[in-house]
Amino acid sequence: MQVHRISALSDNYIFLLHDPEKNIAAVVDPAQAEPVLHYLNNLKAELVAIFNTHHHADHVGGNQQLMQHFPSLCVYGGAEDQGRIPGQKVLLQEGDQVEFAGRVGQVYFVPGHTRAHIAYYFPPLTNDTPGELFCGDTLFAGGCGRLFEGTPAQMVNSLSKIRALPDHTRVWCAHEYTLNNLKFALSVDYDNSDLQSRYHQVEAARQIGKATVPSLLGSEKHTNPFLRWDTPSLQLAMGSNDPVTVFARLRGKKDLF
Ligand code: ZN
Ligand code: FE
């Protein structure tokens, strides 16, 4: 399974999963149809599935048009999103599995950004290949999604599931927000040397227009404040050692940043 990153709208990423043997493809969160159709045309591949993480327009905006081009494709999404995802055929719950290109994707229920948000995790096939995590707007490189329909406690629970995955997992998040996220991260975790060097790498990458997605989960665990509610320096900075309180105060500060 090859993963291709397609830019859409102002800062969205659509991920195209390609099975070169059968020359079929699936997309994660098609914000728009046109860039996907263009990409498929270059590959001469057939689209067989849409994997949606949640119902927001910048994640499902291309569903209808893609279904018109490929009438037999199957649209997957979270069970709680029933009625909110155009064309949704499969209602997924925690523990369900999806299949593509000989890989099994495990479904995680990760509410917080929205009440129905799910993530797809494809474990590695061998020890020296990475696992692939498609987490929509739950975890971002250096940050996390806003809480539109969920509570800090729900989001900490959701991010805990993600944090438990192996370090060598590629994090395919849906937006290029990394530089701004890391600016915020530095403002609350300034003594973190891993974060300082990541910030400089990301700043240099963005200066030449390079994408910063995917990131590695191991790096997120060391530098993303929204996965670090139990780090003493962040607990001190947020004035609490309760994970949910630390997270809620961080999210509140970020909302105003
Ligand atoms: Zn969203
Ligand atoms: Fe989004």
PDB file of C-alpha atoms and ligand atoms in Angstrom:
ATOM      1  CA  MET A   1       0.000   0.000   0.000  1.00  0.00           C
ATOM      2  CA  GLN A   2       1.488   3.280  -1.096  1.00  0.00           C
ATOM      3  CA  VAL A   3       0.283   6.508   0.504  1.00  0.00           C
ATOM      4  CA  HIS A   4       0.179   9.645  -1.637  1.00  0.00           C
ATOM      5  CA  ARG A   5      -0.421  13.106  -0.201  1.00  0.00           C
ATOM      6  CA  ILE A   6      -2.625  15.481  -2.213  1.00  0.00           C
ATOM      7  CA  SER A   7      -3.030  19.156  -1.304  1.00  0.00           C
ATOM      8  CA  ALA A   8      -6.533  20.638  -1.322  1.00  0.00           C
ATOM      9  CA  LEU A   9      -8.289  23.881  -0.335  1.00  0.00           C
ATOM     10  CA  SER A  10      -5.938  26.244   1.517  1.00  0.00           C
ATOM     11  CA  ASP A  11      -4.242  23.854   3.955  1.00  0.00           C
ATOM     12  CA  ASN A  12      -5.958  20.438   3.727  1.00  0.00           C
ATOM     13  CA  TYR A  13      -4.336  17.160   2.824  1.00  0.00           C
ATOM     14  CA  ILE A  14      -6.164  14.284   1.148  1.00  0.00           C
ATOM     15  CA  PHE A  15      -4.445  10.894   1.333  1.00  0.00           C
ATOM     16  CA  LEU A  16      -4.653   8.497  -1.558  1.00  0.00           C
ATOM     17  CA  LEU A  17      -3.935   4.849  -0.818  1.00  0.00           C
ATOM     18  CA  HIS A  18      -2.802   2.966  -3.879  1.00  0.00           C
ATOM     19  CA  ASP A  19      -2.667  -0.767  -4.491  1.00  0.00           C
ATOM     20  CA  PRO A  20      -0.243  -0.999  -7.441  1.00  0.00           C
ATOM     21  CA  GLU A  21      -0.982  -4.708  -8.021  1.00  0.00           C
ATOM     22  CA  LYS A  22      -4.679  -4.283  -8.655  1.00  0.00           C
ATOM     23  CA  ASN A  23      -4.320  -0.610  -9.595  1.00  0.00           C
ATOM     24  CA  ILE A  24      -7.123   0.415  -7.275  1.00  0.00           C
ATOM     25  CA  ALA A  25      -7.168   3.304  -4.843  1.00  0.00           C
ATOM     26  CA  ALA A  26      -8.901   4.605  -1.738  1.00  0.00           C
ATOM     27  CA  VAL A  27      -8.921   8.153  -0.381  1.00  0.00           C
ATOM     28  CA  VAL A  28      -8.996   9.456   3.148  1.00  0.00           C
ATOM     29  CA  ASP A  29     -11.078  12.618   3.672  1.00  0.00           C
ATOM     30  CA  PRO A  30     -11.512  14.000   0.134  1.00  0.00           C
ATOM     31  CA  ALA A  31     -12.018  17.703   0.776  1.00  0.00           C
ATOM     32  CA  GLN A  32     -12.486  18.144  -2.975  1.00  0.00           C
ATOM     33  CA  ALA A  33     -13.005  15.748  -5.891  1.00  0.00           C
ATOM     34  CA  GLU A  34     -10.957  17.478  -8.630  1.00  0.00           C
ATOM     35  CA  PRO A  35      -7.449  16.974  -7.236  1.00  0.00           C
ATOM     36  CA  VAL A  36      -8.299  13.325  -6.511  1.00  0.00           C
ATOM     37  CA  LEU A  37      -9.689  12.747 -10.019  1.00  0.00           C
ATOM     38  CA  HIS A  38      -6.593  14.355 -11.486  1.00  0.00           C
ATOM     39  CA  TYR A  39      -4.330  12.089  -9.450  1.00  0.00           C
ATOM     40  CA  LEU A  40      -6.349   8.964 -10.289  1.00  0.00           C
ATOM     41  CA  ASN A  41      -6.188   9.864 -13.946  1.00  0.00           C
ATOM     42  CA  ASN A  42      -2.397   9.999 -13.815  1.00  0.00           C
ATOM     43  CA  LEU A  43      -2.284   6.596 -12.125  1.00  0.00           C
ATOM     44  CA  LYS A  44      -5.083   5.260 -14.354  1.00  0.00           C
ATOM     45  CA  ALA A  45      -6.425   3.757 -11.130  1.00  0.00           C
ATOM     46  CA  GLU A  46      -9.975   3.029 -10.055  1.00  0.00           C
ATOM     47  CA  LEU A  47     -11.300   4.488  -6.796  1.00  0.00           C
ATOM     48  CA  VAL A  48     -12.973   1.809  -4.672  1.00  0.00           C
ATOM     49  CA  ALA A  49     -13.302   3.405  -1.228  1.00  0.00           C
ATOM     50  CA  ILE A  50     -13.566   6.652   0.696  1.00  0.00           C
ATOM     51  CA  PHE A  51     -12.454   6.506   4.331  1.00  0.00           C
ATOM     52  CA  ASN A  52     -13.888   9.515   6.177  1.00  0.00           C
ATOM     53  CA  THR A  53     -12.730  10.457   9.670  1.00  0.00           C
ATOM     54  CA  HIS A  54     -15.535  12.934  10.422  1.00  0.00           C
ATOM     55  CA  HIS A  55     -18.322  14.931   8.802  1.00  0.00           C
ATOM     56  CA  HIS A  56     -16.763  18.398   8.365  1.00  0.00           C
ATOM     57  CA  ALA A  57     -17.059  19.867   4.866  1.00  0.00           C
ATOM     58  CA  ASP A  58     -13.284  20.091   4.397  1.00  0.00           C
ATOM     59  CA  HIS A  59     -13.169  16.283   4.810  1.00  0.00           C
ATOM     60  CA  VAL A  60     -16.269  15.073   2.920  1.00  0.00           C
ATOM     61  CA  GLY A  61     -16.655  17.853   0.318  1.00  0.00           C
ATOM     62  CA  GLY A  62     -15.575  15.598  -2.572  1.00  0.00           C
ATOM     63  CA  ASN A  63     -17.662  12.534  -1.662  1.00  0.00           C
ATOM     64  CA  GLN A  64     -20.643  13.156  -3.977  1.00  0.00           C
ATOM     65  CA  GLN A  65     -18.651  13.956  -7.075  1.00  0.00           C
ATOM     66  CA  LEU A  66     -16.308  10.990  -6.555  1.00  0.00           C
ATOM     67  CA  MET A  67     -19.336   8.694  -6.167  1.00  0.00           C
ATOM     68  CA  GLN A  68     -20.680   9.971  -9.488  1.00  0.00           C
ATOM     69  CA  HIS A  69     -17.402   9.042 -11.203  1.00  0.00           C
ATOM     70  CA  PHE A  70     -17.090   5.690  -9.436  1.00  0.00           C
ATOM     71  CA  PRO A  71     -20.648   4.499  -8.661  1.00  0.00           C
ATOM     72  CA  SER A  72     -19.516   1.258  -7.016  1.00  0.00           C
ATOM     73  CA  LEU A  73     -17.153   2.852  -4.510  1.00  0.00           C
ATOM     74  CA  CYS A  74     -17.873   2.354  -0.805  1.00  0.00           C
ATOM     75  CA  VAL A  75     -17.994   5.226   1.701  1.00  0.00           C
ATOM     76  CA  TYR A  76     -16.857   4.448   5.254  1.00  0.00           C
ATOM     77  CA  GLY A  77     -17.319   6.645   8.321  1.00  0.00           C
ATOM     78  CA  GLY A  78     -18.079   6.593  12.015  1.00  0.00           C
ATOM     79  CA  ALA A  79     -21.381   5.105  13.174  1.00  0.00           C
ATOM     80  CA  GLU A  80     -22.224   8.272  15.134  1.00  0.00           C
ATOM     81  CA  ASP A  81     -21.843  10.306  11.943  1.00  0.00           C
ATOM     82  CA  GLN A  82     -24.824   8.560  10.335  1.00  0.00           C
ATOM     83  CA  GLY A  83     -26.695  11.167   8.282  1.00  0.00           C
ATOM     84  CA  ARG A  84     -23.780  13.636   8.239  1.00  0.00           C
ATOM     85  CA  ILE A  85     -21.412  11.992   5.721  1.00  0.00           C
ATOM     86  CA  PRO A  86     -22.619  12.085   2.081  1.00  0.00           C
ATOM     87  CA  GLY A  87     -22.997   8.584   0.651  1.00  0.00           C
ATOM     88  CA  GLN A  88     -21.935   6.808   3.817  1.00  0.00           C
ATOM     89  CA  LYS A  89     -22.523   3.074   3.463  1.00  0.00           C
ATOM     90  CA  VAL A  90     -20.538   1.534   6.316  1.00  0.00           C
ATOM     91  CA  LEU A  91     -21.008   2.625   9.943  1.00  0.00           C
ATOM     92  CA  LEU A  92     -17.760   1.973  11.797  1.00  0.00           C
ATOM     93  CA  GLN A  93     -17.195   1.554  15.506  1.00  0.00           C
ATOM     94  CA  GLU A  94     -14.162   1.118  17.732  1.00  0.00           C
ATOM     95  CA  GLY A  95     -12.598  -2.267  17.060  1.00  0.00           C
ATOM     96  CA  ASP A  96     -13.993  -2.615  13.536  1.00  0.00           C
ATOM     97  CA  GLN A  97     -11.590  -3.317  10.702  1.00  0.00           C
ATOM     98  CA  VAL A  98     -11.352  -2.135   7.119  1.00  0.00           C
ATOM     99  CA  GLU A  99      -9.259  -3.749   4.403  1.00  0.00           C
ATOM    100  CA  PHE A 100      -7.291  -2.301   1.552  1.00  0.00           C
ATOM    101  CA  ALA A 101      -4.377  -3.614  -0.517  1.00  0.00           C
ATOM    102  CA  GLY A 102      -3.844  -6.589   1.749  1.00  0.00           C
ATOM    103  CA  ARG A 103      -3.624  -4.339   4.799  1.00  0.00           C
ATOM    104  CA  VAL A 104      -6.019  -4.238   7.700  1.00  0.00           C
ATOM    105  CA  GLY A 105      -7.010  -0.871   9.133  1.00  0.00           C
ATOM    106  CA  GLN A 106      -8.117  -0.813  12.746  1.00  0.00           C
ATOM    107  CA  VAL A 107     -10.832   1.667  13.652  1.00  0.00           C
ATOM    108  CA  TYR A 108     -10.469   3.833  16.750  1.00  0.00           C
ATOM    109  CA  PHE A 109     -13.303   5.949  18.138  1.00  0.00           C
ATOM    110  CA  VAL A 110     -11.674   9.293  18.948  1.00  0.00           C
ATOM    111  CA  PRO A 111     -14.379  11.863  19.838  1.00  0.00           C
ATOM    112  CA  GLY A 112     -13.434  15.391  20.903  1.00  0.00           C
ATOM    113  CA  HIS A 113     -13.026  17.492  17.758  1.00  0.00           C
ATOM    114  CA  THR A 114     -16.451  16.128  16.795  1.00  0.00           C
ATOM    115  CA  ARG A 115     -18.613  13.683  18.720  1.00  0.00           C
ATOM    116  CA  ALA A 116     -18.311  10.994  16.000  1.00  0.00           C
ATOM    117  CA  HIS A 117     -14.651  11.267  14.937  1.00  0.00           C
ATOM    118  CA  ILE A 118     -12.792   8.043  14.089  1.00  0.00           C
ATOM    119  CA  ALA A 119      -9.191   7.248  13.139  1.00  0.00           C
ATOM    120  CA  TYR A 120      -7.796   4.457  10.954  1.00  0.00           C
ATOM    121  CA  TYR A 121      -4.578   2.687  11.957  1.00  0.00           C
ATOM    122  CA  PHE A 122      -2.827   0.269   9.606  1.00  0.00           C
ATOM    123  CA  PRO A 123      -0.229  -1.680  11.629  1.00  0.00           C
ATOM    124  CA  PRO A 124       3.123  -2.330   9.957  1.00  0.00           C
ATOM    125  CA  LEU A 125       3.471  -5.482   7.887  1.00  0.00           C
ATOM    126  CA  THR A 126       7.075  -6.042   8.950  1.00  0.00           C
ATOM    127  CA  ASN A 127       9.350  -4.736  11.715  1.00  0.00           C
ATOM    128  CA  ASP A 128      11.194  -2.330   9.444  1.00  0.00           C
ATOM    129  CA  THR A 129       8.166  -0.662   7.845  1.00  0.00           C
ATOM    130  CA  PRO A 130       6.048   2.032   9.503  1.00  0.00           C
ATOM    131  CA  GLY A 131       2.439   1.793  10.578  1.00  0.00           C
ATOM    132  CA  GLU A 132       0.089   4.352   9.063  1.00  0.00           C
ATOM    133  CA  LEU A 133      -2.323   6.455  11.135  1.00  0.00           C
ATOM    134  CA  PHE A 134      -5.039   8.558   9.500  1.00  0.00           C
ATOM    135  CA  CYS A 135      -6.327  10.712  12.318  1.00  0.00           C
ATOM    136  CA  GLY A 136      -8.208  13.544  10.577  1.00  0.00           C
ATOM    137  CA  ASP A 137      -8.462  16.537  12.911  1.00  0.00           C
ATOM    138  CA  THR A 138      -7.802  14.681  16.177  1.00  0.00           C
ATOM    139  CA  LEU A 139      -4.003  14.773  16.381  1.00  0.00           C
ATOM    140  CA  PHE A 140      -2.084  17.299  14.283  1.00  0.00           C
ATOM    141  CA  ALA A 141       1.662  17.509  13.810  1.00  0.00           C
ATOM    142  CA  GLY A 142       2.593  19.548  16.877  1.00  0.00           C
ATOM    143  CA  GLY A 143      -1.014  20.118  17.935  1.00  0.00           C
ATOM    144  CA  CYS A 144      -4.555  18.781  18.081  1.00  0.00           C
ATOM    145  CA  GLY A 145      -8.003  19.663  16.783  1.00  0.00           C
ATOM    146  CA  ARG A 146     -10.306  22.181  18.423  1.00  0.00           C
ATOM    147  CA  LEU A 147     -13.046  20.842  20.653  1.00  0.00           C
ATOM    148  CA  PHE A 148     -16.199  21.597  18.664  1.00  0.00           C
ATOM    149  CA  GLU A 149     -18.412  18.764  19.909  1.00  0.00           C
ATOM    150  CA  GLY A 150     -16.467  17.171  22.738  1.00  0.00           C
ATOM    151  CA  THR A 151     -14.958  17.700  26.167  1.00  0.00           C
ATOM    152  CA  PRO A 152     -11.323  17.823  27.278  1.00  0.00           C
ATOM    153  CA  ALA A 153     -11.840  14.503  29.092  1.00  0.00           C
ATOM    154  CA  GLN A 154     -13.050  12.855  25.876  1.00  0.00           C
ATOM    155  CA  MET A 155     -10.123  14.273  23.901  1.00  0.00           C
ATOM    156  CA  VAL A 156      -7.564  13.109  26.477  1.00  0.00           C
ATOM    157  CA  ASN A 157      -9.101   9.651  26.270  1.00  0.00           C
ATOM    158  CA  SER A 158      -8.978   9.743  22.457  1.00  0.00           C
ATOM    159  CA  LEU A 159      -5.401  11.025  22.327  1.00  0.00           C
ATOM    160  CA  SER A 160      -4.393   8.377  24.884  1.00  0.00           C
ATOM    161  CA  LYS A 161      -5.419   5.695  22.402  1.00  0.00           C
ATOM    162  CA  ILE A 162      -3.268   7.318  19.726  1.00  0.00           C
ATOM    163  CA  ARG A 163      -0.355   7.837  22.118  1.00  0.00           C
ATOM    164  CA  ALA A 164      -0.343   4.099  22.856  1.00  0.00           C
ATOM    165  CA  LEU A 165       0.551   3.260  19.232  1.00  0.00           C
ATOM    166  CA  PRO A 166       4.196   2.528  18.305  1.00  0.00           C
ATOM    167  CA  ASP A 167       6.684   5.398  17.906  1.00  0.00           C
ATOM    168  CA  HIS A 168       7.399   4.278  14.355  1.00  0.00           C
ATOM    169  CA  THR A 169       3.905   5.233  13.168  1.00  0.00           C
ATOM    170  CA  ARG A 170       3.460   7.795  10.423  1.00  0.00           C
ATOM    171  CA  VAL A 171       0.886  10.414  11.422  1.00  0.00           C
ATOM    172  CA  TRP A 172      -1.131  11.460   8.377  1.00  0.00           C
ATOM    173  CA  CYS A 173      -3.118  14.392   9.774  1.00  0.00           C
ATOM    174  CA  ALA A 174      -5.473  16.411   7.611  1.00  0.00           C
ATOM    175  CA  HIS A 175      -4.000  19.935   7.785  1.00  0.00           C
ATOM    176  CA  GLU A 176      -0.688  21.733   7.316  1.00  0.00           C
ATOM    177  CA  TYR A 177      -0.786  23.542  10.665  1.00  0.00           C
ATOM    178  CA  THR A 178       2.568  22.374  11.980  1.00  0.00           C
ATOM    179  CA  LEU A 179       4.587  25.599  12.087  1.00  0.00           C
ATOM    180  CA  ASN A 180       1.921  27.539  13.977  1.00  0.00           C
ATOM    181  CA  ASN A 181       1.330  24.569  16.274  1.00  0.00           C
ATOM    182  CA  LEU A 182       5.022  24.420  17.151  1.00  0.00           C
ATOM    183  CA  LYS A 183       5.132  28.184  17.776  1.00  0.00           C
ATOM    184  CA  PHE A 184       2.440  27.656  20.369  1.00  0.00           C
ATOM    185  CA  ALA A 185       4.192  24.559  21.727  1.00  0.00           C
ATOM    186  CA  LEU A 186       7.393  26.553  22.287  1.00  0.00           C
ATOM    187  CA  SER A 187       5.449  29.234  24.155  1.00  0.00           C
ATOM    188  CA  VAL A 188       4.438  26.677  26.820  1.00  0.00           C
ATOM    189  CA  ASP A 189       7.364  24.199  26.664  1.00  0.00           C
ATOM    190  CA  TYR A 190      10.344  26.468  25.904  1.00  0.00           C
ATOM    191  CA  ASP A 191      13.017  24.328  27.617  1.00  0.00           C
ATOM    192  CA  ASN A 192      12.240  21.247  25.500  1.00  0.00           C
ATOM    193  CA  SER A 193      15.308  20.779  23.268  1.00  0.00           C
ATOM    194  CA  ASP A 194      13.596  18.190  21.039  1.00  0.00           C
ATOM    195  CA  LEU A 195      10.875  20.753  20.403  1.00  0.00           C
ATOM    196  CA  GLN A 196      13.377  23.509  19.675  1.00  0.00           C
ATOM    197  CA  SER A 197      15.148  21.448  17.037  1.00  0.00           C
ATOM    198  CA  ARG A 198      11.865  20.270  15.517  1.00  0.00           C
ATOM    199  CA  TYR A 199      10.715  23.862  15.282  1.00  0.00           C
ATOM    200  CA  HIS A 200      13.841  24.828  13.330  1.00  0.00           C
ATOM    201  CA  GLN A 201      13.434  21.867  10.968  1.00  0.00           C
ATOM    202  CA  VAL A 202       9.802  22.696  10.312  1.00  0.00           C
ATOM    203  CA  GLU A 203      10.524  26.380   9.838  1.00  0.00           C
ATOM    204  CA  ALA A 204      13.183  25.550   7.227  1.00  0.00           C
ATOM    205  CA  ALA A 205      10.849  23.080   5.467  1.00  0.00           C
ATOM    206  CA  ARG A 206       8.006  25.594   5.268  1.00  0.00           C
ATOM    207  CA  GLN A 207      10.322  28.293   3.936  1.00  0.00           C
ATOM    208  CA  ILE A 208      10.867  26.171   0.831  1.00  0.00           C
ATOM    209  CA  GLY A 209       7.206  25.076   0.709  1.00  0.00           C
ATOM    210  CA  LYS A 210       7.803  21.502   1.849  1.00  0.00           C
ATOM    211  CA  ALA A 211       5.009  19.544   3.545  1.00  0.00           C
ATOM    212  CA  THR A 212       5.533  18.575   7.193  1.00  0.00           C
ATOM    213  CA  VAL A 213       2.974  15.738   7.065  1.00  0.00           C
ATOM    214  CA  PRO A 214       3.403  12.866   7.781  1.00  0.00           C
ATOM    215  CA  SER A 215       5.230  13.198  11.075  1.00  0.00           C
ATOM    216  CA  LEU A 216       6.377  10.334  13.266  1.00  0.00           C
ATOM    217  CA  LEU A 217       4.378   9.514  16.360  1.00  0.00           C
ATOM    218  CA  GLY A 218       7.595   9.105  18.371  1.00  0.00           C
ATOM    219  CA  SER A 219       8.432  12.729  17.637  1.00  0.00           C
ATOM    220  CA  GLU A 220       4.909  13.823  18.581  1.00  0.00           C
ATOM    221  CA  LYS A 221       5.244  12.092  21.936  1.00  0.00           C
ATOM    222  CA  HIS A 222       8.351  14.185  22.673  1.00  0.00           C
ATOM    223  CA  THR A 223       7.294  17.535  21.246  1.00  0.00           C
ATOM    224  CA  ASN A 224       3.498  17.835  20.992  1.00  0.00           C
ATOM    225  CA  PRO A 225       2.152  19.464  24.182  1.00  0.00           C
ATOM    226  CA  PHE A 226      -1.274  17.907  23.593  1.00  0.00           C
ATOM    227  CA  LEU A 227       0.239  14.449  24.179  1.00  0.00           C
ATOM    228  CA  ARG A 228       2.265  15.585  27.185  1.00  0.00           C
ATOM    229  CA  TRP A 229      -0.264  16.187  29.966  1.00  0.00           C
ATOM    230  CA  ASP A 230       1.876  14.061  32.302  1.00  0.00           C
ATOM    231  CA  THR A 231       5.167  15.883  31.679  1.00  0.00           C
ATOM    232  CA  PRO A 232       6.255  17.703  34.894  1.00  0.00           C
ATOM    233  CA  SER A 233       7.387  20.914  33.142  1.00  0.00           C
ATOM    234  CA  LEU A 234       4.035  21.268  31.339  1.00  0.00           C
ATOM    235  CA  GLN A 235       2.107  20.413  34.490  1.00  0.00           C
ATOM    236  CA  LEU A 236       4.044  23.151  36.274  1.00  0.00           C
ATOM    237  CA  ALA A 237       3.360  25.631  33.470  1.00  0.00           C
ATOM    238  CA  MET A 238      -0.377  24.798  33.519  1.00  0.00           C
ATOM    239  CA  GLY A 239      -0.573  24.791  37.328  1.00  0.00           C
ATOM    240  CA  SER A 240      -2.049  21.315  37.691  1.00  0.00           C
ATOM    241  CA  ASN A 241      -1.048  17.678  37.638  1.00  0.00           C
ATOM    242  CA  ASP A 242      -4.461  16.435  36.580  1.00  0.00           C
ATOM    243  CA  PRO A 243      -4.219  15.284  32.930  1.00  0.00           C
ATOM    244  CA  VAL A 244      -7.621  16.634  31.899  1.00  0.00           C
ATOM    245  CA  THR A 245      -6.995  20.006  33.558  1.00  0.00           C
ATOM    246  CA  VAL A 246      -3.527  20.298  31.973  1.00  0.00           C
ATOM    247  CA  PHE A 247      -5.008  19.440  28.580  1.00  0.00           C
ATOM    248  CA  ALA A 248      -7.989  21.806  28.984  1.00  0.00           C
ATOM    249  CA  ARG A 249      -5.748  24.735  29.951  1.00  0.00           C
ATOM    250  CA  LEU A 250      -3.399  24.053  27.023  1.00  0.00           C
ATOM    251  CA  ARG A 251      -6.344  23.850  24.591  1.00  0.00           C
ATOM    252  CA  GLY A 252      -7.811  27.061  26.032  1.00  0.00           C
ATOM    253  CA  LYS A 253      -4.503  28.905  25.575  1.00  0.00           C
ATOM    254  CA  LYS A 254      -4.118  27.564  22.040  1.00  0.00           C
ATOM    255  CA  ASP A 255      -7.646  28.725  21.125  1.00  0.00           C
ATOM    256  CA  LEU A 256      -6.505  32.286  21.938  1.00  0.00           C
ATOM    257  CA  PHE A 257      -2.990  31.991  20.481  1.00  0.00           C
TER     258      PHE A 257
HETATM  259 ZN    ZN B   1     -12.709  19.033  11.211  1.00  0.00          ZN
HETATM  260 FE    FE B   2     -10.472  19.852   8.998  1.00  0.00          FE
END
